[in-house]
Amino acid sequence: MTTEPARLTLYTCHIDRGGPPVHPCRRAHEALDEAGIDYETVIFDRNRPFGLFTKGRRPELRQMSGQEKLPVLRLPDGSTVNGSGAIVRWARDNAPAGADSSVTTSS
């Protein structure tokens, strides 16, 4: 039995906040930060630094989110928002009142 997280958790690859501006994990971080959303970060699969070498085999991620690509935002109720585009939209739609809602949704 899995315990649900107490707060939002963003699962990212080893690049996390680094890499080019178009990198999906960086885009997810920027969207959540710009929206003023509080969350924690978990770098998923730190021992396999490149998605290329995972061959799509991330059974723990599949069990949690139904798919094997990062980033994934896990909500406190255990549901997930998968992919940077969906996370950017979720951040924009769920920004706390008074937060900067200038988050863009370019894919």
Backbone as numpy.savetxt, mean C-alpha at the origin, in Angstrom:
# Nx Ny Nz CAx CAy CAz Cx Cy Cz
-5.59 -18.45 12.98 -6.44 -17.27 12.98 -5.55 -16.02 12.98
-5.83 -15.10 12.09 -5.04 -13.89 11.95 -5.69 -12.75 12.75
-4.86 -11.99 13.44 -5.36 -10.84 14.17 -5.44 -9.65 13.23
-6.56 -8.95 13.25 -6.72 -7.78 12.39 -5.84 -6.64 12.90
-5.26 -5.87 11.99 -4.44 -4.75 12.43 -5.29 -3.68 13.11
-4.70 -3.00 14.07 -5.41 -1.95 14.80 -5.48 -0.67 13.99
-4.62 -0.52 13.01 -4.62 0.68 12.18 -4.30 0.30 10.74
-4.34 1.27 9.86 -4.02 1.01 8.46 -2.58 0.53 8.35
-2.36 -0.45 7.47 -1.01 -0.95 7.23 -0.77 -0.97 5.73
0.30 -0.30 5.30 0.68 -0.30 3.89 1.82 -1.29 3.70
1.58 -2.30 2.89 2.60 -3.29 2.56 3.25 -2.86 1.26
4.58 -2.72 1.30 5.33 -2.26 0.13 6.48 -3.20 -0.17
7.13 -2.97 -1.31 8.33 -3.72 -1.65 9.53 -3.07 -0.98
10.70 -3.59 -1.25 11.92 -3.07 -0.62 12.24 -1.64 -1.02
11.70 -1.16 -2.12 11.96 0.22 -2.56 11.26 1.20 -1.64
10.10 0.81 -1.11 9.37 1.58 -0.12 9.15 3.02 -0.60
9.80 4.01 0.01 9.64 5.42 -0.37 10.66 5.86 -1.41
11.58 5.01 -1.75 12.63 5.35 -2.71 12.17 5.12 -4.13
13.11 5.17 -5.03 12.80 4.90 -6.43 12.21 6.10 -7.14
11.91 5.93 -8.41 11.37 7.03 -9.21 9.95 7.40 -8.77
9.53 8.62 -9.06 8.20 9.08 -8.64 7.05 8.20 -9.14
7.26 7.46 -10.22 6.18 6.63 -10.77 6.12 5.25 -10.11
7.06 4.94 -9.22 7.06 3.61 -8.60 5.80 3.45 -7.75
5.09 2.34 -7.91 3.81 2.15 -7.22 3.87 2.29 -5.70
4.91 1.74 -5.07 4.99 1.82 -3.61 5.22 3.26 -3.16
6.03 3.99 -3.89 6.26 5.40 -3.56 4.98 6.21 -3.75
4.26 5.95 -4.85 3.00 6.66 -5.11 1.99 6.43 -3.99
1.92 5.19 -3.48 0.98 4.89 -2.40 1.35 5.67 -1.14
2.65 5.68 -0.80 3.10 6.46 0.36 2.74 7.93 0.21
3.06 8.50 -0.95 2.83 9.93 -1.17 1.35 10.27 -1.06
0.49 9.41 -1.60 -0.96 9.67 -1.55 -1.47 9.66 -0.11
-1.06 8.68 0.67 -1.49 8.60 2.06 -0.95 9.77 2.87
0.32 10.12 2.64 0.93 11.25 3.35 0.24 12.57 3.01
0.01 12.80 1.71 -0.62 14.05 1.28 -2.06 14.16 1.79
-2.72 13.02 1.95 -4.10 13.03 2.44 -4.16 13.17 3.96
-3.01 13.09 4.62 -2.99 13.22 6.07 -3.50 11.99 6.81
-3.33 10.83 6.18 -3.82 9.58 6.76 -2.71 8.92 7.57
-3.04 8.50 8.79 -2.09 7.83 9.67 -2.06 6.34 9.32
-0.86 5.80 9.14 -0.71 4.39 8.78 0.68 3.91 9.18
0.84 2.60 9.20 2.17 2.04 9.43 2.60 1.34 8.14
3.90 1.13 8.00 4.44 0.50 6.80 5.09 -0.82 7.16
4.85 -1.82 6.33 5.53 -3.11 6.44 6.17 -3.38 5.09
7.49 -3.54 5.10 8.18 -3.90 3.86 8.02 -5.40 3.71
7.28 -5.80 2.70 6.91 -7.19 2.50 8.02 -7.93 1.76
8.34 -9.10 2.23 9.31 -9.96 1.54 10.69 -9.32 1.45
11.16 -8.76 2.54 12.45 -8.08 2.56 13.58 -8.99 2.07
13.47 -10.30 2.22 14.53 -11.21 1.81 14.54 -11.51 0.32
13.50 -11.05 -0.39 13.45 -11.20 -1.84 13.29 -9.80 -2.42
14.41 -9.09 -2.64 14.33 -7.68 -2.95 13.68 -7.30 -4.28
13.62 -8.16 -5.23 13.06 -7.77 -6.52 11.85 -8.63 -6.86
10.73 -7.98 -7.17 9.53 -8.69 -7.56 9.78 -9.65 -8.69
10.75 -9.32 -9.56 11.09 -10.15 -10.69 11.47 -11.56 -10.23
12.15 -11.64 -9.09 12.62 -12.93 -8.61 11.60 -13.66 -7.75
10.49 -13.05 -7.45 9.47 -13.74 -6.64 8.63 -14.66 -7.51
8.67 -14.46 -8.83 7.90 -15.26 -9.78 6.42 -15.28 -9.43
5.94 -14.19 -8.81 4.53 -14.11 -8.46 4.14 -15.00 -7.30
5.13 -15.50 -6.57 4.81 -16.41 -5.47 4.91 -15.68 -4.14
3.82 -15.13 -3.74 3.70 -14.47 -2.44 2.44 -15.00 -1.78
2.48 -16.25 -1.32 1.25 -16.86 -0.80 0.65 -16.10 0.39
1.49 -15.50 1.24 0.95 -14.77 2.38 0.18 -13.53 1.91
0.72 -12.86 0.89 0.04 -11.69 0.33 -1.25 -12.12 -0.36
-1.22 -13.23 -1.07 -2.42 -13.75 -1.73 -3.50 -14.08 -0.70
-3.11 -14.69 0.40 -4.08 -15.04 1.43 -4.72 -13.78 2.03
-3.92 -12.73 2.20 -4.42 -11.50 2.80 -5.27 -10.69 1.82
-4.80 -10.59 0.55 -5.42 -9.64 -0.38 -6.08 -10.27 -1.61
-5.87 -11.55 -1.83 -6.45 -12.19 -3.01 -5.58 -12.06 -4.25
-4.43 -11.43 -4.13 -3.52 -11.27 -5.27 -2.09 -11.14 -4.72
-1.09 -11.06 -5.61 0.30 -11.13 -5.17 1.15 -9.92 -5.54
0.53 -8.80 -5.85 1.30 -7.60 -6.24 1.25 -6.55 -5.14
2.33 -5.80 -5.04 2.43 -4.71 -4.07 2.27 -3.38 -4.80
1.83 -2.34 -4.14 1.50 -2.21 -2.73 0.08 -2.68 -2.43
-0.13 -2.97 -1.13 -1.44 -3.34 -0.60 -1.66 -2.54 0.67
-2.83 -1.94 0.78 -3.22 -1.23 1.99 -4.24 -2.09 2.72
-3.88 -2.50 3.94 -4.81 -3.30 4.73 -5.53 -2.39 5.70
-6.86 -2.45 5.66 -7.70 -1.62 6.51 -7.91 -2.30 7.86
-8.28 -1.55 8.88 -8.47 -2.13 10.22 -9.47 -3.29 10.27
-10.42 -3.33 9.33 -11.39 -4.43 9.33 -10.88 -5.68 8.63
-9.62 -5.63 8.13 -9.02 -6.78 7.45 -9.18 -6.76 5.95
-10.02 -5.88 5.41 -10.15 -5.79 3.96 -8.92 -5.07 3.40
-8.72 -5.17 2.09 -7.53 -4.57 1.48 -7.89 -3.69 0.29
-7.01 -2.75 0.01 -7.06 -1.92 -1.19 -5.78 -2.28 -1.94
-5.92 -2.82 -3.14 -4.78 -3.38 -3.87 -4.35 -2.50 -5.03
-3.05 -2.20 -5.09 -2.48 -1.44 -6.19 -2.44 0.05 -5.91
-1.43 0.71 -6.49 -1.23 2.12 -6.19 -2.38 3.00 -6.66
-2.95 2.73 -7.82 -4.06 3.55 -8.32 -5.25 3.50 -7.38
-5.58 2.31 -6.91 -6.71 2.16 -5.98 -6.39 2.79 -4.63
-5.13 2.70 -4.19 -4.75 3.30 -2.92 -4.80 4.82 -3.02
-4.36 5.38 -4.14 -4.42 6.83 -4.35 -5.89 7.29 -4.28
-6.78 6.59 -4.96 -8.21 6.95 -4.94 -8.78 6.81 -3.53
-8.42 5.72 -2.84 -8.91 5.51 -1.48 -8.44 6.64 -0.57
-7.17 7.03 -0.69 -6.62 8.11 0.14 -7.38 9.41 -0.11
-7.64 9.72 -1.36 -8.37 10.94 -1.70 -9.78 10.91 -1.13
-10.44 9.77 -1.25 -11.82 9.64 -0.79 -11.95 9.55 0.73
-10.88 9.20 1.42 -10.95 8.98 2.87 -10.06 9.91 3.67
-9.65 11.01 3.05 -8.81 11.99 3.76 -9.59 12.56 4.94
-8.91 12.71 6.09 -9.58 13.32 7.24 -10.05 14.73 6.91
-11.10 15.17 7.56 -11.62 16.52 7.34 -10.51 17.54 7.59
-10.38 18.49 6.69 -9.38 19.53 6.82 -8.02 19.16 6.25
-7.86 17.92 5.78 -6.58 17.51 5.19 -6.49 18.00 3.76
-5.27 18.10 3.25 -5.02 18.50 1.87 -5.54 17.40 0.96
-6.52 17.70 0.11 -7.09 16.69 -0.78 -6.61 16.85 -2.20
-5.36 17.27 -2.36 -4.81 17.49 -3.71 -4.13 16.26 -4.26
-4.45 15.08 -3.74 -3.85 13.84 -4.20 -4.30 13.58 -5.62
-3.34 13.25 -6.50 -3.65 12.99 -7.89 -3.82 11.51 -8.11
-4.49 11.14 -9.20 -4.78 9.73 -9.46 -4.15 9.22 -10.75
-3.09 9.81 -11.23 -2.48 9.32 -12.45 -2.00 7.90 -12.25
-2.23 7.06 -13.24 -1.82 5.65 -13.11 -0.54 5.48 -13.77
